[in-house]
mmCIF file of C-alpha atoms in Angstrom:
data_model
loop_
_atom_site.group_PDB
_atom_site.id
_atom_site.type_symbol
_atom_site.label_atom_id
_atom_site.label_comp_id
_atom_site.label_asym_id
_atom_site.label_seq_id
_atom_site.Cartn_x
_atom_site.Cartn_y
_atom_site.Cartn_z
ATOM 1 C CA MET A 1 -22.569 185.305 -93.348
ATOM 2 C CA SER A 2 -23.761 188.660 -94.703
ATOM 3 C CA GLY A 3 -23.693 188.967 -98.481
ATOM 4 C CA GLY A 4 -23.530 185.193 -98.879
ATOM 5 C CA LYS A 5 -19.838 185.009 -97.998
ATOM 6 C CA GLN A 6 -18.677 181.543 -97.033
ATOM 7 C CA LEU A 7 -16.439 180.773 -94.084
ATOM 8 C CA ARG A 8 -13.101 179.277 -95.071
ATOM 9 C CA ALA A 9 -12.401 176.199 -92.958
ATOM 10 C CA GLY A 10 -9.397 173.940 -92.533
ATOM 11 C CA LEU A 11 -8.931 170.507 -90.993
ATOM 12 C CA ILE A 12 -5.927 169.169 -89.091
ATOM 13 C CA GLY A 13 -5.762 165.370 -89.002
ATOM 14 C CA LEU A 14 -7.062 162.685 -91.374
ATOM 15 C CA GLY A 15 -7.599 159.817 -88.981
ATOM 16 C CA ALA A 16 -10.931 158.042 -88.583
ATOM 17 C CA MET A 17 -12.578 161.036 -86.922
ATOM 18 C CA GLY A 18 -10.799 163.498 -89.206
ATOM 19 C CA ARG A 19 -12.318 161.857 -92.279
ATOM 20 C CA ASN A 20 -15.774 162.214 -90.781
ATOM 21 C CA HIS A 21 -15.088 165.894 -90.167
ATOM 22 C CA ALA A 22 -13.895 166.246 -93.773
ATOM 23 C CA ARG A 23 -17.113 164.625 -95.047
ATOM 24 C CA VAL A 24 -19.336 166.972 -93.037
ATOM 25 C CA LEU A 25 -17.289 170.097 -93.782
ATOM 26 C CA SER A 26 -17.374 169.333 -97.510
ATOM 27 C CA GLY A 27 -21.156 169.641 -97.568
ATOM 28 C CA LEU A 28 -21.773 172.186 -94.790
ATOM 29 C CA ASP A 29 -23.867 175.183 -95.821
ATOM 30 C CA GLY A 30 -22.014 178.470 -95.577
ATOM 31 C CA VAL A 31 -18.607 176.805 -95.270
ATOM 32 C CA GLU A 32 -15.867 175.969 -97.752
ATOM 33 C CA LEU A 33 -13.271 173.372 -96.807
ATOM 34 C CA VAL A 34 -10.117 174.839 -98.333
ATOM 35 C CA GLY A 35 -7.379 172.535 -97.066
ATOM 36 C CA VAL A 36 -6.375 169.649 -94.836
ATOM 37 C CA VAL A 37 -3.167 169.083 -92.882
ATOM 38 C CA ASP A 38 -1.784 165.571 -92.504
ATOM 39 C CA PRO A 39 1.890 164.643 -92.998
ATOM 40 C CA ALA A 40 0.804 161.200 -94.229
ATOM 41 C CA GLY A 41 -1.294 162.696 -97.014
ATOM 42 C CA ASP A 42 -4.599 161.350 -98.317
ATOM 43 C CA SER A 43 -4.208 157.598 -98.777
ATOM 44 C CA THR A 44 -7.676 157.280 -100.343
ATOM 45 C CA GLY A 45 -7.321 160.077 -102.879
ATOM 46 C CA GLN A 46 -10.977 160.982 -102.297
ATOM 47 C CA LEU A 47 -10.509 164.520 -101.008
ATOM 48 C CA HIS A 48 -10.987 167.363 -103.460
ATOM 49 C CA VAL A 49 -8.948 169.907 -101.497
ATOM 50 C CA PRO A 50 -5.184 170.248 -100.972
ATOM 51 C CA VAL A 51 -3.712 167.892 -98.353
ATOM 52 C CA LEU A 52 -0.803 169.799 -96.855
ATOM 53 C CA PRO A 53 2.207 168.649 -94.818
ATOM 54 C CA ALA A 54 2.224 171.440 -92.197
ATOM 55 C CA LEU A 55 -0.121 173.817 -90.396
ATOM 56 C CA GLU A 56 1.812 176.802 -91.762
ATOM 57 C CA ASP A 57 0.726 175.782 -95.267
ATOM 58 C CA LEU A 58 -2.914 175.769 -94.217
ATOM 59 C CA LEU A 59 -2.638 179.148 -92.510
ATOM 60 C CA ALA A 60 -1.144 180.559 -95.700
ATOM 61 C CA LEU A 61 -4.411 179.739 -97.516
ATOM 62 C CA GLY A 62 -6.295 182.121 -95.225
ATOM 63 C CA ILE A 63 -8.854 180.375 -93.025
ATOM 64 C CA ASP A 64 -11.562 181.589 -90.650
ATOM 65 C CA TYR A 65 -11.520 178.480 -88.490
ATOM 66 C CA ALA A 66 -9.987 175.039 -88.185
ATOM 67 C CA VAL A 67 -11.123 171.668 -86.885
ATOM 68 C CA VAL A 68 -8.389 169.998 -84.829
ATOM 69 C CA ALA A 69 -8.657 166.200 -85.166
ATOM 70 C CA CYS A 70 -5.020 165.235 -84.691
ATOM 71 C CA PRO A 71 -3.787 163.073 -81.757
ATOM 72 C CA THR A 72 -4.554 164.554 -78.331
ATOM 73 C CA ALA A 73 -0.843 164.991 -77.570
ATOM 74 C CA LEU A 74 -0.651 167.527 -80.424
ATOM 75 C CA HIS A 75 -3.673 169.621 -79.416
ATOM 76 C CA GLU A 76 -1.640 172.139 -77.443
ATOM 77 C CA GLN A 77 0.947 172.757 -80.152
ATOM 78 C CA VAL A 78 -1.664 173.105 -82.888
ATOM 79 C CA GLY A 79 -4.118 175.072 -80.774
ATOM 80 C CA LEU A 80 -1.571 177.613 -79.590
ATOM 81 C CA GLN A 81 -0.485 178.238 -83.185
ATOM 82 C CA LEU A 82 -4.078 178.758 -84.304
ATOM 83 C CA ALA A 83 -4.765 181.141 -81.426
ATOM 84 C CA ALA A 84 -1.589 183.094 -82.161
ATOM 85 C CA ASN A 85 -2.833 183.580 -85.731
ATOM 86 C CA GLY A 86 -6.332 184.637 -84.673
ATOM 87 C CA VAL A 87 -7.988 181.524 -86.104
ATOM 88 C CA SER A 88 -11.042 180.046 -84.393
ATOM 89 C CA ALA A 89 -10.869 176.336 -83.571
ATOM 90 C CA LEU A 90 -13.106 173.365 -82.903
ATOM 91 C CA ILE A 91 -10.842 170.966 -81.008
ATOM 92 C CA GLU A 92 -11.778 167.295 -80.767
ATOM 93 C CA LYS A 93 -12.281 165.951 -77.279
ATOM 94 C CA PRO A 94 -10.533 165.701 -74.956
ATOM 95 C CA LEU A 95 -9.357 169.297 -75.052
ATOM 96 C CA ALA A 96 -5.904 168.182 -73.902
ATOM 97 C CA GLN A 97 -4.153 165.251 -72.247
ATOM 98 C CA SER A 98 -3.544 167.127 -68.967
ATOM 99 C CA VAL A 99 -5.057 169.927 -66.932
ATOM 100 C CA GLU A 100 -1.964 172.078 -67.415
ATOM 101 C CA THR A 101 -2.073 171.898 -71.212
ATOM 102 C CA ALA A 102 -5.832 172.483 -71.213
ATOM 103 C CA VAL A 103 -5.364 175.628 -69.132
ATOM 104 C CA ARG A 104 -2.778 176.963 -71.575
ATOM 105 C CA LEU A 105 -5.163 176.434 -74.473
ATOM 106 C CA VAL A 106 -8.010 178.183 -72.657
ATOM 107 C CA GLU A 107 -5.825 181.166 -71.811
ATOM 108 C CA ALA A 108 -4.406 181.424 -75.333
ATOM 109 C CA PHE A 109 -7.777 181.512 -77.088
ATOM 110 C CA GLU A 110 -9.291 183.850 -74.515
ATOM 111 C CA ALA A 111 -6.351 186.227 -74.975
ATOM 112 C CA ALA A 112 -6.752 186.037 -78.755
ATOM 113 C CA GLY A 113 -10.465 186.818 -78.492
ATOM 114 C CA VAL A 114 -11.532 184.212 -81.047
ATOM 115 C CA VAL A 115 -14.206 181.531 -80.870
ATOM 116 C CA ALA A 116 -13.049 178.110 -79.717
ATOM 117 C CA GLY A 117 -14.911 174.965 -78.739
ATOM 118 C CA VAL A 118 -14.484 171.291 -77.898
ATOM 119 C CA GLY A 119 -15.980 168.422 -79.905
ATOM 120 C CA HIS A 120 -17.996 166.692 -77.185
ATOM 121 C CA ILE A 121 -20.330 165.188 -79.765
ATOM 122 C CA GLU A 122 -22.656 163.408 -77.308
ATOM 123 C CA ARG A 123 -24.259 166.751 -76.474
ATOM 124 C CA TYR A 124 -25.762 166.672 -79.963
ATOM 125 C CA ASN A 125 -27.071 163.105 -79.761
ATOM 126 C CA PRO A 126 -30.861 163.285 -80.268
ATOM 127 C CA ALA A 127 -31.589 160.903 -77.386
ATOM 128 C CA LEU A 128 -29.551 162.933 -74.907
ATOM 129 C CA GLN A 129 -30.925 166.250 -76.129
ATOM 130 C CA SER A 130 -34.460 164.962 -75.611
ATOM 131 C CA LEU A 131 -33.498 163.535 -72.214
ATOM 132 C CA ARG A 132 -32.010 166.826 -71.074
ATOM 133 C CA ALA A 133 -35.137 168.738 -72.094
ATOM 134 C CA ARG A 134 -37.333 166.299 -70.178
ATOM 135 C CA LEU A 135 -35.211 166.576 -67.042
ATOM 136 C CA GLU A 136 -35.397 170.359 -67.244
ATOM 137 C CA THR A 137 -39.211 170.235 -67.229
ATOM 138 C CA GLY A 138 -39.182 167.927 -64.190
ATOM 139 C CA GLU A 139 -40.586 164.808 -65.862
ATOM 140 C CA LEU A 140 -38.404 162.555 -63.689
ATOM 141 C CA GLY A 141 -38.845 164.491 -60.460
ATOM 142 C CA GLU A 142 -35.851 164.338 -58.150
ATOM 143 C CA VAL A 143 -32.838 162.694 -59.826
ATOM 144 C CA TYR A 144 -31.176 159.953 -57.772
ATOM 145 C CA GLN A 145 -28.538 158.384 -59.998
ATOM 146 C CA VAL A 146 -26.814 158.613 -63.375
ATOM 147 C CA VAL A 147 -25.267 155.406 -64.748
ATOM 148 C CA THR A 148 -23.302 155.255 -68.003
ATOM 149 C CA ARG A 149 -21.816 152.256 -69.782
ATOM 150 C CA ARG A 150 -19.393 152.806 -72.661
ATOM 151 C CA GLN A 151 -17.740 149.571 -73.713
ATOM 152 C CA GLY A 152 -16.236 148.152 -76.875
ATOM 153 C CA PRO A 153 -13.118 146.815 -78.599
ATOM 154 C CA PHE A 154 -9.814 148.702 -78.482
ATOM 155 C CA PRO A 155 -9.482 151.356 -81.229
ATOM 156 C CA HIS A 156 -5.943 150.928 -82.512
ATOM 157 C CA ARG A 157 -5.829 154.564 -83.618
ATOM 158 C CA ILE A 158 -5.563 155.711 -79.969
ATOM 159 C CA ALA A 159 -2.015 155.612 -78.622
ATOM 160 C CA ASP A 160 -1.388 158.773 -76.599
ATOM 161 C CA VAL A 161 -4.074 158.579 -73.888
ATOM 162 C CA GLY A 162 -5.948 155.883 -72.003
ATOM 163 C CA VAL A 163 -9.616 155.046 -71.827
ATOM 164 C CA VAL A 164 -10.281 157.690 -69.148
ATOM 165 C CA MET A 165 -9.223 160.668 -71.267
ATOM 166 C CA ASP A 166 -10.415 159.212 -74.564
ATOM 167 C CA LEU A 167 -13.770 157.645 -73.684
ATOM 168 C CA ALA A 168 -14.756 158.537 -70.124
ATOM 169 C CA THR A 169 -14.586 162.230 -71.006
ATOM 170 C CA HIS A 170 -17.712 161.639 -73.111
ATOM 171 C CA ASP A 171 -19.590 160.445 -70.028
ATOM 172 C CA ILE A 172 -18.206 163.126 -67.724
ATOM 173 C CA ASP A 173 -19.295 165.906 -70.053
ATOM 174 C CA LEU A 174 -22.714 164.468 -70.910
ATOM 175 C CA THR A 175 -23.517 163.787 -67.242
ATOM 176 C CA SER A 176 -22.813 167.375 -66.194
ATOM 177 C CA TRP A 177 -24.581 168.783 -69.245
ATOM 178 C CA VAL A 178 -27.717 166.620 -69.007
ATOM 179 C CA THR A 179 -28.185 167.159 -65.260
ATOM 180 C CA GLY A 180 -26.910 170.749 -65.030
ATOM 181 C CA GLN A 181 -24.696 169.733 -62.103
ATOM 182 C CA GLU A 182 -20.966 169.647 -61.438
ATOM 183 C CA TYR A 183 -18.912 166.813 -60.004
ATOM 184 C CA THR A 184 -17.851 167.333 -56.386
ATOM 185 C CA SER A 185 -15.904 164.087 -55.844
ATOM 186 C CA VAL A 186 -14.844 160.951 -57.700
ATOM 187 C CA SER A 187 -13.452 157.533 -56.892
ATOM 188 C CA ALA A 188 -12.100 155.153 -59.521
ATOM 189 C CA ARG A 189 -10.314 151.908 -60.205
ATOM 190 C CA THR A 190 -8.452 151.193 -63.443
ATOM 191 C CA VAL A 191 -6.715 148.221 -65.030
ATOM 192 C CA SER A 192 -4.533 147.698 -68.087
ATOM 193 C CA ARG A 193 -4.914 144.299 -69.736
ATOM 194 C CA SER A 194 -3.985 144.996 -73.365
ATOM 195 C CA GLY A 195 -0.254 145.501 -72.816
ATOM 196 C CA ARG A 196 -0.385 149.250 -73.415
ATOM 197 C CA LEU A 197 1.095 152.011 -71.300
ATOM 198 C CA HIS A 198 -2.298 153.478 -70.448
ATOM 199 C CA GLU A 199 -5.356 152.080 -68.701
ATOM 200 C CA ASP A 200 -7.983 150.307 -70.788
ATOM 201 C CA MET A 201 -10.754 149.856 -68.211
ATOM 202 C CA VAL A 202 -12.184 152.143 -65.533
ATOM 203 C CA ALA A 203 -14.991 151.809 -63.012
ATOM 204 C CA ALA A 204 -15.886 155.116 -61.387
ATOM 205 C CA VAL A 205 -18.252 156.452 -58.735
ATOM 206 C CA GLY A 206 -18.916 160.151 -58.330
ATOM 207 C CA GLN A 207 -21.166 162.678 -56.682
ATOM 208 C CA LEU A 208 -22.722 165.810 -58.181
ATOM 209 C CA THR A 209 -23.439 169.128 -56.489
ATOM 210 C CA ASP A 210 -27.063 168.203 -55.744
ATOM 211 C CA GLY A 211 -26.078 164.860 -54.209
ATOM 212 C CA THR A 212 -26.867 162.752 -57.294
ATOM 213 C CA MET A 213 -24.851 159.525 -57.420
ATOM 214 C CA VAL A 214 -22.901 158.826 -60.609
ATOM 215 C CA ASN A 215 -21.483 155.542 -61.929
ATOM 216 C CA HIS A 216 -19.357 155.129 -65.056
ATOM 217 C CA LEU A 217 -18.158 151.834 -66.538
ATOM 218 C CA VAL A 218 -15.839 152.379 -69.503
ATOM 219 C CA ASN A 219 -13.503 149.967 -71.272
ATOM 220 C CA TRP A 220 -11.707 148.950 -74.456
ATOM 221 C CA LEU A 221 -11.839 145.251 -73.543
ATOM 222 C CA SER A 222 -15.342 144.217 -74.545
ATOM 223 C CA PRO A 223 -16.402 142.625 -77.857
ATOM 224 C CA LEU A 224 -19.820 144.156 -77.144
ATOM 225 C CA LYS A 225 -20.181 147.786 -78.177
ATOM 226 C CA GLU A 226 -22.423 149.526 -75.684
ATOM 227 C CA ARG A 227 -23.304 153.190 -75.218
ATOM 228 C CA SER A 228 -26.015 153.707 -72.622
ATOM 229 C CA THR A 229 -27.053 156.373 -70.146
ATOM 230 C CA VAL A 230 -29.597 155.496 -67.453
ATOM 231 C CA ILE A 231 -30.977 158.224 -65.189
ATOM 232 C CA THR A 232 -33.129 157.147 -62.258
ATOM 233 C CA GLY A 233 -35.408 159.422 -60.254
ATOM 234 C CA ASP A 234 -38.490 159.318 -58.081
ATOM 235 C CA ARG A 235 -40.864 158.946 -61.051
ATOM 236 C CA GLY A 236 -38.988 156.232 -62.919
ATOM 237 C CA CYS A 237 -35.957 156.091 -65.171
ATOM 238 C CA PHE A 238 -34.842 157.216 -68.599
ATOM 239 C CA VAL A 239 -32.662 154.968 -70.739
ATOM 240 C CA ALA A 240 -30.788 156.592 -73.620
ATOM 241 C CA ASP A 241 -29.029 154.385 -76.165
ATOM 242 C CA THR A 242 -26.665 156.741 -77.941
ATOM 243 C CA LEU A 243 -25.720 154.168 -80.584
ATOM 244 C CA THR A 244 -29.284 154.121 -81.919
ATOM 245 C CA ALA A 245 -30.356 157.525 -80.513
ATOM 246 C CA ASP A 246 -33.338 155.867 -78.812
ATOM 247 C CA LEU A 247 -34.836 157.227 -75.585
ATOM 248 C CA THR A 248 -37.113 155.090 -73.408
ATOM 249 C CA PHE A 249 -38.929 155.981 -70.180
ATOM 250 C CA TYR A 250 -39.830 153.359 -67.566
ATOM 251 C CA ALA A 251 -42.420 154.753 -65.164
ATOM 252 C CA ASN A 252 -42.819 153.870 -61.519
ATOM 253 C CA ALA A 253 -46.293 152.463 -60.822
ATOM 254 C CA ALA A 254 -48.276 152.954 -57.634
ATOM 255 C CA ILE A 255 -49.610 149.660 -56.275
ATOM 256 C CA ASP A 256 -51.716 148.798 -53.245
ATOM 257 C CA MET A 257 -50.011 146.769 -50.530
ATOM 258 C CA GLU A 258 -52.375 144.135 -49.112
ATOM 259 C CA TRP A 259 -49.695 142.665 -46.859
ATOM 260 C CA GLU A 260 -49.648 144.739 -43.678
ATOM 261 C CA ALA A 261 -45.930 144.115 -43.063
ATOM 262 C CA LEU A 262 -45.047 145.770 -46.363
ATOM 263 C CA ARG A 263 -47.241 148.846 -46.061
ATOM 264 C CA THR A 264 -44.406 150.901 -44.573
ATOM 265 C CA PHE A 265 -41.915 149.832 -47.257
ATOM 266 C CA ARG A 266 -41.396 152.511 -49.896
ATOM 267 C CA GLY A 267 -40.581 150.675 -53.079
ATOM 268 C CA VAL A 268 -41.398 150.915 -56.745
ATOM 269 C CA ALA A 269 -43.237 148.757 -59.214
ATOM 270 C CA THR A 270 -43.025 148.378 -62.959
ATOM 271 C CA GLY A 271 -45.276 150.830 -64.759
ATOM 272 C CA ASP A 272 -45.722 151.985 -68.312
ATOM 273 C CA MET A 273 -42.846 151.981 -70.792
ATOM 274 C CA ILE A 274 -42.641 154.698 -73.437
ATOM 275 C CA ARG A 275 -40.215 154.824 -76.343
ATOM 276 C CA TYR A 276 -40.176 158.326 -77.723
ATOM 277 C CA ALA A 277 -40.280 159.158 -81.416
ATOM 278 C CA ILE A 278 -37.635 161.861 -81.834
ATOM 279 C CA PRO A 279 -36.012 163.431 -84.902
ATOM 280 C CA LYS A 280 -32.614 161.852 -85.519
ATOM 281 C CA ARG A 281 -30.168 164.203 -87.212
ATOM 282 C CA GLU A 282 -26.493 163.248 -87.359
ATOM 283 C CA PRO A 283 -24.816 164.582 -84.185
ATOM 284 C CA LEU A 284 -21.592 165.523 -85.992
ATOM 285 C CA LEU A 285 -23.504 167.614 -88.521
ATOM 286 C CA VAL A 286 -25.380 169.418 -85.749
ATOM 287 C CA GLU A 287 -22.103 170.036 -83.915
ATOM 288 C CA HIS A 288 -20.616 171.630 -87.042
ATOM 289 C CA GLU A 289 -23.702 173.754 -87.649
ATOM 290 C CA ARG A 290 -23.562 175.106 -84.105
ATOM 291 C CA PHE A 291 -19.863 175.897 -84.348
ATOM 292 C CA ARG A 292 -20.276 177.571 -87.749
ATOM 293 C CA ASP A 293 -23.004 179.756 -86.251
ATOM 294 C CA ALA A 294 -20.753 180.690 -83.317
ATOM 295 C CA VAL A 295 -17.941 181.722 -85.671
ATOM 296 C CA GLU A 296 -20.452 183.854 -87.563
ATOM 297 C CA GLY A 297 -21.285 185.642 -84.296
ATOM 298 C CA LYS A 298 -24.688 184.074 -83.757
ATOM 299 C CA ASP A 299 -25.978 182.728 -80.453
ATOM 300 C CA SER A 300 -25.031 179.054 -80.418
ATOM 301 C CA ASP A 301 -24.653 176.394 -77.729
ATOM 302 C CA ILE A 302 -21.146 175.143 -78.421
ATOM 303 C CA VAL A 303 -19.012 173.401 -75.794
ATOM 304 C CA THR A 304 -16.660 176.142 -74.608
ATOM 305 C CA LEU A 305 -12.992 175.569 -73.825
ATOM 306 C CA ARG A 306 -13.651 176.193 -70.138
ATOM 307 C CA GLN A 307 -16.280 173.464 -70.157
ATOM 308 C CA GLY A 308 -13.766 171.215 -71.919
ATOM 309 C CA LEU A 309 -11.193 172.120 -69.277
ATOM 310 C CA ARG A 310 -13.653 171.165 -66.538
ATOM 311 C CA THR A 311 -14.082 167.723 -68.107
ATOM 312 C CA VAL A 312 -10.299 167.239 -68.248
ATOM 313 C CA GLN A 313 -10.098 168.224 -64.564
ATOM 314 C CA VAL A 314 -12.640 165.568 -63.589
ATOM 315 C CA ALA A 315 -10.890 162.953 -65.756
ATOM 316 C CA ALA A 316 -7.562 163.832 -64.112
ATOM 317 C CA ALA A 317 -9.220 163.383 -60.710
ATOM 318 C CA LEU A 318 -10.355 159.895 -61.783
ATOM 319 C CA LEU A 319 -6.791 158.967 -62.683
ATOM 320 C CA GLU A 320 -5.499 160.430 -59.419
ATOM 321 C CA SER A 321 -8.083 158.450 -57.464
ATOM 322 C CA ALA A 322 -7.176 155.209 -59.238
ATOM 323 C CA SER A 323 -3.471 155.790 -58.616
ATOM 324 C CA ALA A 324 -3.790 156.722 -54.940
ATOM 325 C CA GLY A 325 -6.727 154.470 -54.054
ATOM 326 C CA VAL A 326 -8.684 157.315 -52.448
ATOM 327 C CA THR A 327 -11.722 159.459 -53.160
ATOM 328 C CA VAL A 328 -10.631 162.734 -54.744
ATOM 329 C CA PRO A 329 -12.582 165.991 -54.300
ATOM 330 C CA VAL A 330 -13.171 168.099 -57.407
ATOM 331 C CA ALA A 331 -12.901 171.846 -56.898
ATOM 332 C CA PRO A 332 -15.766 173.968 -58.254
ATOM 333 C CA SER A 333 -15.317 175.665 -61.603
ATOM 334 C CA ARG A 334 -14.568 179.358 -61.927
ATOM 335 C CA SER A 335 -17.348 181.563 -60.566
ATOM 336 C CA ASP A 336 -17.457 183.617 -63.763
ATOM 337 C CA ASP A 337 -18.027 180.527 -65.921
ATOM 338 C CA PRO A 338 -20.459 178.273 -64.023
ATOM 339 C CA LEU A 339 -21.795 175.096 -65.559
ATOM 340 C CA GLN A 340 -25.307 176.456 -65.204
ATOM 341 C CA ALA A 341 -24.470 179.089 -67.808
ATOM 342 C CA ALA A 342 -23.699 176.250 -70.207
ATOM 343 C CA VAL A 343 -26.952 174.496 -69.386
ATOM 344 C CA ALA A 344 -28.928 177.670 -70.002
ATOM 345 C CA SER A 345 -27.291 178.268 -73.386
#
């Protein structure tokens, strides 16, 4: 900010993710956390800012932007109120629990003319950022397949959406962002084994605009916590572990075929393995820095609301496919907001 002025920020929601946002905001350069909204208050007593019962109380303090970390079902209500008051917002993913509510949020913030983004934090994971850069320079050659696995125990804090909207949206967004491609169709199967209203496991197959095959396995039923993205192409495969932010490349090796019957078979062989040394900054901190810069009017690669809407549309198609037992086509995004614009940012 010119003249050293700090942005005044607020936070809505003090759940597990909200407390992480509070920690980062409290030490973010150029930003002052001035208040938090949570009807339950601060049970730890560790916050050094007012914890307020209602959003109106936070707005009365005068804020430049707010981080929305309340339950997904409340995103629309909170977001519309922020937009109506001309306050920028970083809304935790997913943007909304349905396409219709996501559309209303997009339209409200666009009409208000203020900066708004979605907290798809995987875009700021060092392993995925390095992977994306390497794909852009053609290190993998033609991309054949993207496979993600996101498994772990059920988080009891999630009650308003199932595993598709809560977890699979990570994989949907990162797949489109890393490859620079949109989904054209999806097929999915879901189950619910934990006695909840919503699904807790999904297996999905999709196709991207360039023909790349996509597979997602996501669940809340595994005692093993796993976060992996494997991208296979004609030169080998990249494996990104987003829990450790490690990126490894497994190269295809050219080998001579002495057996005449196999000479016409085009296969691959194990080649060199490279684990890259990459800087590992905290993704949430990077996400906040980028959003702060956007609010200040600087060029910054935040996840826009329209990109967040696109992810909700694909997630809704997964749920539709699982319900109907059919492959569901995904309509292209708006021509004036193509995914490629996001990739280039």
